[in-house]
Short mmCIF file of C-alpha atoms in Angstrom, two decimals:
data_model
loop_
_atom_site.label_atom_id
_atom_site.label_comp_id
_atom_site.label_asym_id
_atom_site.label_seq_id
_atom_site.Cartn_x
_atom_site.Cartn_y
_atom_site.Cartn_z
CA UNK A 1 162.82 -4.28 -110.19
CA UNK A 2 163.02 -2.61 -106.97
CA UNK A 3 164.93 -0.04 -106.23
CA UNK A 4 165.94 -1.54 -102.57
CA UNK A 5 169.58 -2.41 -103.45
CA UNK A 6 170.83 -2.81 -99.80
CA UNK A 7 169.30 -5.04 -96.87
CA UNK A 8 166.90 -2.73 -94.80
CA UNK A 9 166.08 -3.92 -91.35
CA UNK A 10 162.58 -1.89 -88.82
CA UNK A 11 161.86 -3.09 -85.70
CA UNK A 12 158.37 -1.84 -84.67
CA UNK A 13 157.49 -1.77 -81.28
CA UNK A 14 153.73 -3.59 -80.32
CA UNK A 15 153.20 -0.31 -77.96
CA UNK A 16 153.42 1.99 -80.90
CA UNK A 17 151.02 0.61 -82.76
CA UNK A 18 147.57 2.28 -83.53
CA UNK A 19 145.09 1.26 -81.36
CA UNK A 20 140.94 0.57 -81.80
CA UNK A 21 139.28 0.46 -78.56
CA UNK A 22 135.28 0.22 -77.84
CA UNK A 23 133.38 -2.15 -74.81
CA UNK A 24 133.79 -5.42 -76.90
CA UNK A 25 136.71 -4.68 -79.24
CA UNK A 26 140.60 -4.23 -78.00
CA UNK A 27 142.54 -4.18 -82.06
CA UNK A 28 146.11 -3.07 -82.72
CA UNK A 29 146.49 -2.01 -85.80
CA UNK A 30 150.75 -2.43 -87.40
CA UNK A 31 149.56 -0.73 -90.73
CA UNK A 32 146.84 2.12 -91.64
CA UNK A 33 143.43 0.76 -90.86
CA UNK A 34 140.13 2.26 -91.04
CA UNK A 35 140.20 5.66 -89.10
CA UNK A 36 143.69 5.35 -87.89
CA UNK A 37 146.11 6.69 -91.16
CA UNK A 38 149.24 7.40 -91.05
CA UNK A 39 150.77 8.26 -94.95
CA UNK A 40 153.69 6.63 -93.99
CA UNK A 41 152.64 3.37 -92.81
CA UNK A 42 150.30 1.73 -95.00
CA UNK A 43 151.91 -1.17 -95.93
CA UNK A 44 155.14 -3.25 -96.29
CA UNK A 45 155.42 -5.67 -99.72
CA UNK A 46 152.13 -6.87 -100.25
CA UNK A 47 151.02 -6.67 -96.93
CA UNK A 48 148.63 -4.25 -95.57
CA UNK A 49 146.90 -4.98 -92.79
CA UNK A 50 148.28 -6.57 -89.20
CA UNK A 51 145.31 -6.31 -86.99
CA UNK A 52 145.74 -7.81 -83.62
CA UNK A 53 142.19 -8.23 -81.81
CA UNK A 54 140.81 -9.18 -79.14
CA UNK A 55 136.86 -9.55 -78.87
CA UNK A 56 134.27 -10.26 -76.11
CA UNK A 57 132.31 -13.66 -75.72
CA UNK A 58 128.90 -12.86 -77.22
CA UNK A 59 130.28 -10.19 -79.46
CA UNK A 60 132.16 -9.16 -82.92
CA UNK A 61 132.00 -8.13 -86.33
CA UNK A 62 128.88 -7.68 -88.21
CA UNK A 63 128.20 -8.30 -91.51
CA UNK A 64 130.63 -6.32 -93.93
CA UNK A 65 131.77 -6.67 -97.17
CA UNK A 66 135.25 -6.99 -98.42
CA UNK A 67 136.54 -6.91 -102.25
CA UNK A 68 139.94 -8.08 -103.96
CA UNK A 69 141.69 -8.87 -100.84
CA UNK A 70 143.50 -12.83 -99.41
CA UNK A 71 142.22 -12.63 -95.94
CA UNK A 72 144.28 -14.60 -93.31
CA UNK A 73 143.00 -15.08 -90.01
CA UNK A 74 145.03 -17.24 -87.40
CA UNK A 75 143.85 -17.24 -83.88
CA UNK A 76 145.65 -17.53 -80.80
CA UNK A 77 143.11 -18.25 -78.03
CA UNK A 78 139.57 -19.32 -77.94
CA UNK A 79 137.42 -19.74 -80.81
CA UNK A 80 136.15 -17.37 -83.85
CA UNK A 81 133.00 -18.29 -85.68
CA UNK A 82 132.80 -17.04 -89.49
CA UNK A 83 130.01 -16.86 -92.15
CA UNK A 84 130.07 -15.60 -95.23
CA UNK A 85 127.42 -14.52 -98.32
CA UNK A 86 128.93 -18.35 -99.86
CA UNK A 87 127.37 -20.08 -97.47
CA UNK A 88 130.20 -21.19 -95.24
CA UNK A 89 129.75 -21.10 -91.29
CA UNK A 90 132.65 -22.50 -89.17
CA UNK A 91 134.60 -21.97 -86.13
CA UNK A 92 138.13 -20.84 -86.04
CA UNK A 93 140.32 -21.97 -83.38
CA UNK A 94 143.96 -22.63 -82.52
CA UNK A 95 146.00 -24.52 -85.02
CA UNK A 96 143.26 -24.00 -87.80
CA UNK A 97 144.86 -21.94 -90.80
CA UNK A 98 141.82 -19.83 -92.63
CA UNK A 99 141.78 -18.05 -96.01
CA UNK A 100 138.48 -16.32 -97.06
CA UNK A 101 139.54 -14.75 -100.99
CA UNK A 102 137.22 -11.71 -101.05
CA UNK A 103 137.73 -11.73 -105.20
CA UNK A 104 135.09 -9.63 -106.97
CA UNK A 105 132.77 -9.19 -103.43
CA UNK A 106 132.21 -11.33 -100.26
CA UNK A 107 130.08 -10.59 -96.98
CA UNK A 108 131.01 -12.22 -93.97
CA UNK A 109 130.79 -11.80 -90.18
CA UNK A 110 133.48 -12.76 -87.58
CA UNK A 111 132.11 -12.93 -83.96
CA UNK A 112 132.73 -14.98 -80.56
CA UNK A 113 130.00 -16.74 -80.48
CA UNK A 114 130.70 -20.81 -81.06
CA UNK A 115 128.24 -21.88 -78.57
CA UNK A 116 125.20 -20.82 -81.24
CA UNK A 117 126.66 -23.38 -83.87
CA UNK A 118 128.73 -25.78 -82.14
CA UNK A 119 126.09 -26.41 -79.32
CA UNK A 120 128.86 -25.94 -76.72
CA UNK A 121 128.41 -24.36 -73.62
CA UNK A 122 128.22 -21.04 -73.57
CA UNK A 123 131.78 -19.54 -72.76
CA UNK A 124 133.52 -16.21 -71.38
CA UNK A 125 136.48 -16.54 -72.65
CA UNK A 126 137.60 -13.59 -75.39
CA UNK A 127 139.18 -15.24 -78.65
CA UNK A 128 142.50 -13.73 -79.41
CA UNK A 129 143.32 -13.92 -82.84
CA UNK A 130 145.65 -12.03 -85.88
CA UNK A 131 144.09 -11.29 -89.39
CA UNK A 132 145.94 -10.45 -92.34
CA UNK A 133 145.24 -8.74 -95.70
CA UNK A 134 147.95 -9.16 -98.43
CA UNK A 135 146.82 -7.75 -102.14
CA UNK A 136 146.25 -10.79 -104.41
CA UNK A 137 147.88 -10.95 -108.24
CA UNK A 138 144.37 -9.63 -110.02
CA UNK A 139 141.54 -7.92 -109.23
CA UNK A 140 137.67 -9.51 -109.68
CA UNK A 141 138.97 -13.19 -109.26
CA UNK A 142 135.73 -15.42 -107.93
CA UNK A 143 135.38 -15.22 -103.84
CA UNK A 144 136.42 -18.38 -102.13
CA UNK A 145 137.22 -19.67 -98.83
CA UNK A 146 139.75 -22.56 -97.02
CA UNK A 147 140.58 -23.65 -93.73
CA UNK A 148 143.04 -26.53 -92.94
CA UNK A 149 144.09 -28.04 -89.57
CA UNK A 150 147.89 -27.38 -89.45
CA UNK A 151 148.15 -28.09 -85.51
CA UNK A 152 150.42 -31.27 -85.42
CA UNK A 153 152.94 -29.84 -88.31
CA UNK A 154 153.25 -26.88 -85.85
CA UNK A 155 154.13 -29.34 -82.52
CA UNK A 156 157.88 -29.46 -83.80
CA UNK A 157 158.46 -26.37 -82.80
CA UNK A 158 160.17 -25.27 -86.75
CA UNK A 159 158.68 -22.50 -89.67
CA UNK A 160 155.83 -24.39 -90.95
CA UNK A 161 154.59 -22.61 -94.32
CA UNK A 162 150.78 -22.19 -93.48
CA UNK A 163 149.29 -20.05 -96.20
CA UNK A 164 151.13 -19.70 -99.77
CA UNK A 165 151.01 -19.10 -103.49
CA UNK A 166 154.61 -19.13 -103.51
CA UNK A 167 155.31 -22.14 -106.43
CA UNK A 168 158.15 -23.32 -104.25
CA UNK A 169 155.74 -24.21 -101.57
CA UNK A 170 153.21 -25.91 -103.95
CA UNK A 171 154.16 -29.84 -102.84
CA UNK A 172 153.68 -27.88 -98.89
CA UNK A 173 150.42 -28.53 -97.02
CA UNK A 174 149.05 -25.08 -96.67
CA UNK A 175 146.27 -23.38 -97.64
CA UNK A 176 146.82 -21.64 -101.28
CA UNK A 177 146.13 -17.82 -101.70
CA UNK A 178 146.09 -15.98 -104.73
CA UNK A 179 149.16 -14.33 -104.39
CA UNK A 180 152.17 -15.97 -106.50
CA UNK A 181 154.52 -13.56 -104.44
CA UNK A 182 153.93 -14.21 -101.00
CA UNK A 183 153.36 -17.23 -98.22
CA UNK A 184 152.69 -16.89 -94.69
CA UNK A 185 154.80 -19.17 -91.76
CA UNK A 186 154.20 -19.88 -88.08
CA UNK A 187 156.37 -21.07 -85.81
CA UNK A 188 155.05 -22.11 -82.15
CA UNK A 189 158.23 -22.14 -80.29
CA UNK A 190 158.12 -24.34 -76.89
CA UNK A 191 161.30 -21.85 -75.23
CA UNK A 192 162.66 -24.70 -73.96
CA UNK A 193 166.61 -26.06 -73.97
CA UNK A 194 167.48 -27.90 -77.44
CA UNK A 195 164.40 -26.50 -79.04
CA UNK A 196 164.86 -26.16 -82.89
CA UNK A 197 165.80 -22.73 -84.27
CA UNK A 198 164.14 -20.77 -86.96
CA UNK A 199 165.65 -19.71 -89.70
CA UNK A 200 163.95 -17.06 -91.90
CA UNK A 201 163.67 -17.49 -95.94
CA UNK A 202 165.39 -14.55 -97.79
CA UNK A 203 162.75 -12.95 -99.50
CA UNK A 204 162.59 -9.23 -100.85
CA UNK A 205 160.34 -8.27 -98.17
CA UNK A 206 159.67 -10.29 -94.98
CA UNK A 207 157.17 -9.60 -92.07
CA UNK A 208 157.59 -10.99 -88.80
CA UNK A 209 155.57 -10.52 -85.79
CA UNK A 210 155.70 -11.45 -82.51
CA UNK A 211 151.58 -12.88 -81.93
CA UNK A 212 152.94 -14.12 -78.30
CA UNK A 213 155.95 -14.42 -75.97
CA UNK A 214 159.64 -13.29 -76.38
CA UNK A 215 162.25 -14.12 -78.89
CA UNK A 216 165.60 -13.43 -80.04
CA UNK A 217 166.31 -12.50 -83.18
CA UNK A 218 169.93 -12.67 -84.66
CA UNK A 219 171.13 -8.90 -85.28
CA UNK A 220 168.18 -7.73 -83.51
CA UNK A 221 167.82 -8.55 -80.10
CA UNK A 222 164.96 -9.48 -78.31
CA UNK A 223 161.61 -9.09 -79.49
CA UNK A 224 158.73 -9.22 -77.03
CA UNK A 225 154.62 -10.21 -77.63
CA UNK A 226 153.33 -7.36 -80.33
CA UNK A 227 156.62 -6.38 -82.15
CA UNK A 228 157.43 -6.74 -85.46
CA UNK A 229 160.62 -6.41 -87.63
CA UNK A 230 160.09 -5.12 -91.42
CA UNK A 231 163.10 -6.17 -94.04
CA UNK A 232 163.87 -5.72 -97.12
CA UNK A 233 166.29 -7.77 -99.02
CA UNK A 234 167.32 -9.54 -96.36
CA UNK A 235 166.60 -12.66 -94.41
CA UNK A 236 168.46 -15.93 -93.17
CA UNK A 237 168.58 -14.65 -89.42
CA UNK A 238 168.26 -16.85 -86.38
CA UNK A 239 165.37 -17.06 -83.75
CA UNK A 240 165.07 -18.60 -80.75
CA UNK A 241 162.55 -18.74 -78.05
CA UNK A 242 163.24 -16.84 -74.33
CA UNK A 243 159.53 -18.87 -73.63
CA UNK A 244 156.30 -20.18 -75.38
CA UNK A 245 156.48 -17.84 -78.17
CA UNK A 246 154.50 -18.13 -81.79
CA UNK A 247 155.97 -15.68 -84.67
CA UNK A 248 154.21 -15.23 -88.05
CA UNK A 249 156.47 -14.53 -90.57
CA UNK A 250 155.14 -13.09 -94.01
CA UNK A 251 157.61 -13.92 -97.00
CA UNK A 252 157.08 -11.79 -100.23
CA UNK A 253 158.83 -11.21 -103.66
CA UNK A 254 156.91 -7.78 -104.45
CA UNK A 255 155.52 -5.11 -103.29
CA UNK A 256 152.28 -3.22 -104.55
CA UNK A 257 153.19 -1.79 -107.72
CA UNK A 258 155.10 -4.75 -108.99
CA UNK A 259 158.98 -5.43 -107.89
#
């Protein structure tokens, strides 16, 4: 078991975060990521990466290969295309959960470039969108990939369980991930009078994260776009929107190295 005994409440600020920056590229980084390492801030349960990016039209993410990762990507604004060494090739938009399992080795490419597979116009608008990494429950399980259109579920403004292999969300529609300790939620909160609350799970470790507007959270105070609050052993709190606002919230029963 864990050694947490006690509820253990971090609020990270979004302007503390580590930052990549280059002509096409603006990421935020919540956790250790690629040059940027900071001992003590690699992860929090099974979650280790929080990347916030924003990339030009025309531009993004070449090739790369990823191993024994559950790969979450949820965008915000505009459109992603991906394409992977399994053959899949899609765009990624608002409102469209997507999984890619990277399993025993996976190559993809992420860029913002619809237009060259959807025949659309070509655009100039970036595409705005959050990925997340949590570690799945074995190592060289077989690559795989899943999207699912989760837009109307998220129009009543509540937690709706997105990604999960959580067995109490099995009879959910959501994407499933190889992780039997953890499920990712969304809320898109109008921030409007009479709007439903939210209502976190209690989990051993929760992640939430403020992908846009400003919230309240019960204990807490108000959270603005980019912040996110770490717990452990804790949950059951209150949110509310101040405006538009969408929050991902990660809910996991372990953290790397078992509970």
């Amino acid at each position: 078991m864990s050694t947490l005994t006690t509820p253990h409440i971090d609020v990270h600020r979004g302007g503390d975060r580590m930052k990549t920056r280059v002509p096409w590229l603006d990421s935020k980084h919540s956790f250790s990521f690629g040059e940027h390492y900071d001992p003590d801030n690699t992860h929090h349960g099974l979650l280790l990466v929080n990347n916030e990016d924003i990339v030009l039209p025309g531009e993004g993410f070449e090739t790369h290969p990823h191993r024994d990762m559950e790969i979450v990507t949820w965008v915000l604004r505009g459109s992603l295309v991906h394409q992977d060494s399994l053959g899949h090739s899609g765009v990624i938009y608002p409102g469209l959960a997507q999984r890619m399992s990277a399993g025993s080795g996976i190559l993809h490419s992420e860029k913002n470039d619809s237009w060259r597979i959807s025949a659309a116009p070509e655009h100039d608008e970036p595409v705005h969108f959050v990925q997340m990494w949590v570690v799945p429950d074995e190592p060289g399980l077989a690559p795989g990939y899943q999207q699912l259109e989760i837009d109307d579920e998220l129009a009543g403004g509540g937690l709706v369980t997105v990604a999960s292999g959580l067995p109490r969300y099995r009879d959910r529609t959501a994407i499933a991930i190889n992780s039997s300790h953890s499920a990712m939620h969304v809320a898109r909160m109008p921030g409007v009078e009479g709007a439903p609350e939210v209502h976190l799970p209690e989990a051993l470790y929760l992640h939430v994260f403020v992908a846009r507007g400003e919230v309240e959270m019960e204990g807490i105070g108000t959270l603005y776009e980019g912040d996110a609050v770490r717990m452990a052993r804790s949950g059951g709190q209150r949110i509310t929107a101040n405006l538009p606002s969408e929050i991902l919230v990660w809910e996991m029963h372990a953290r790397l190295g078992g509970q």
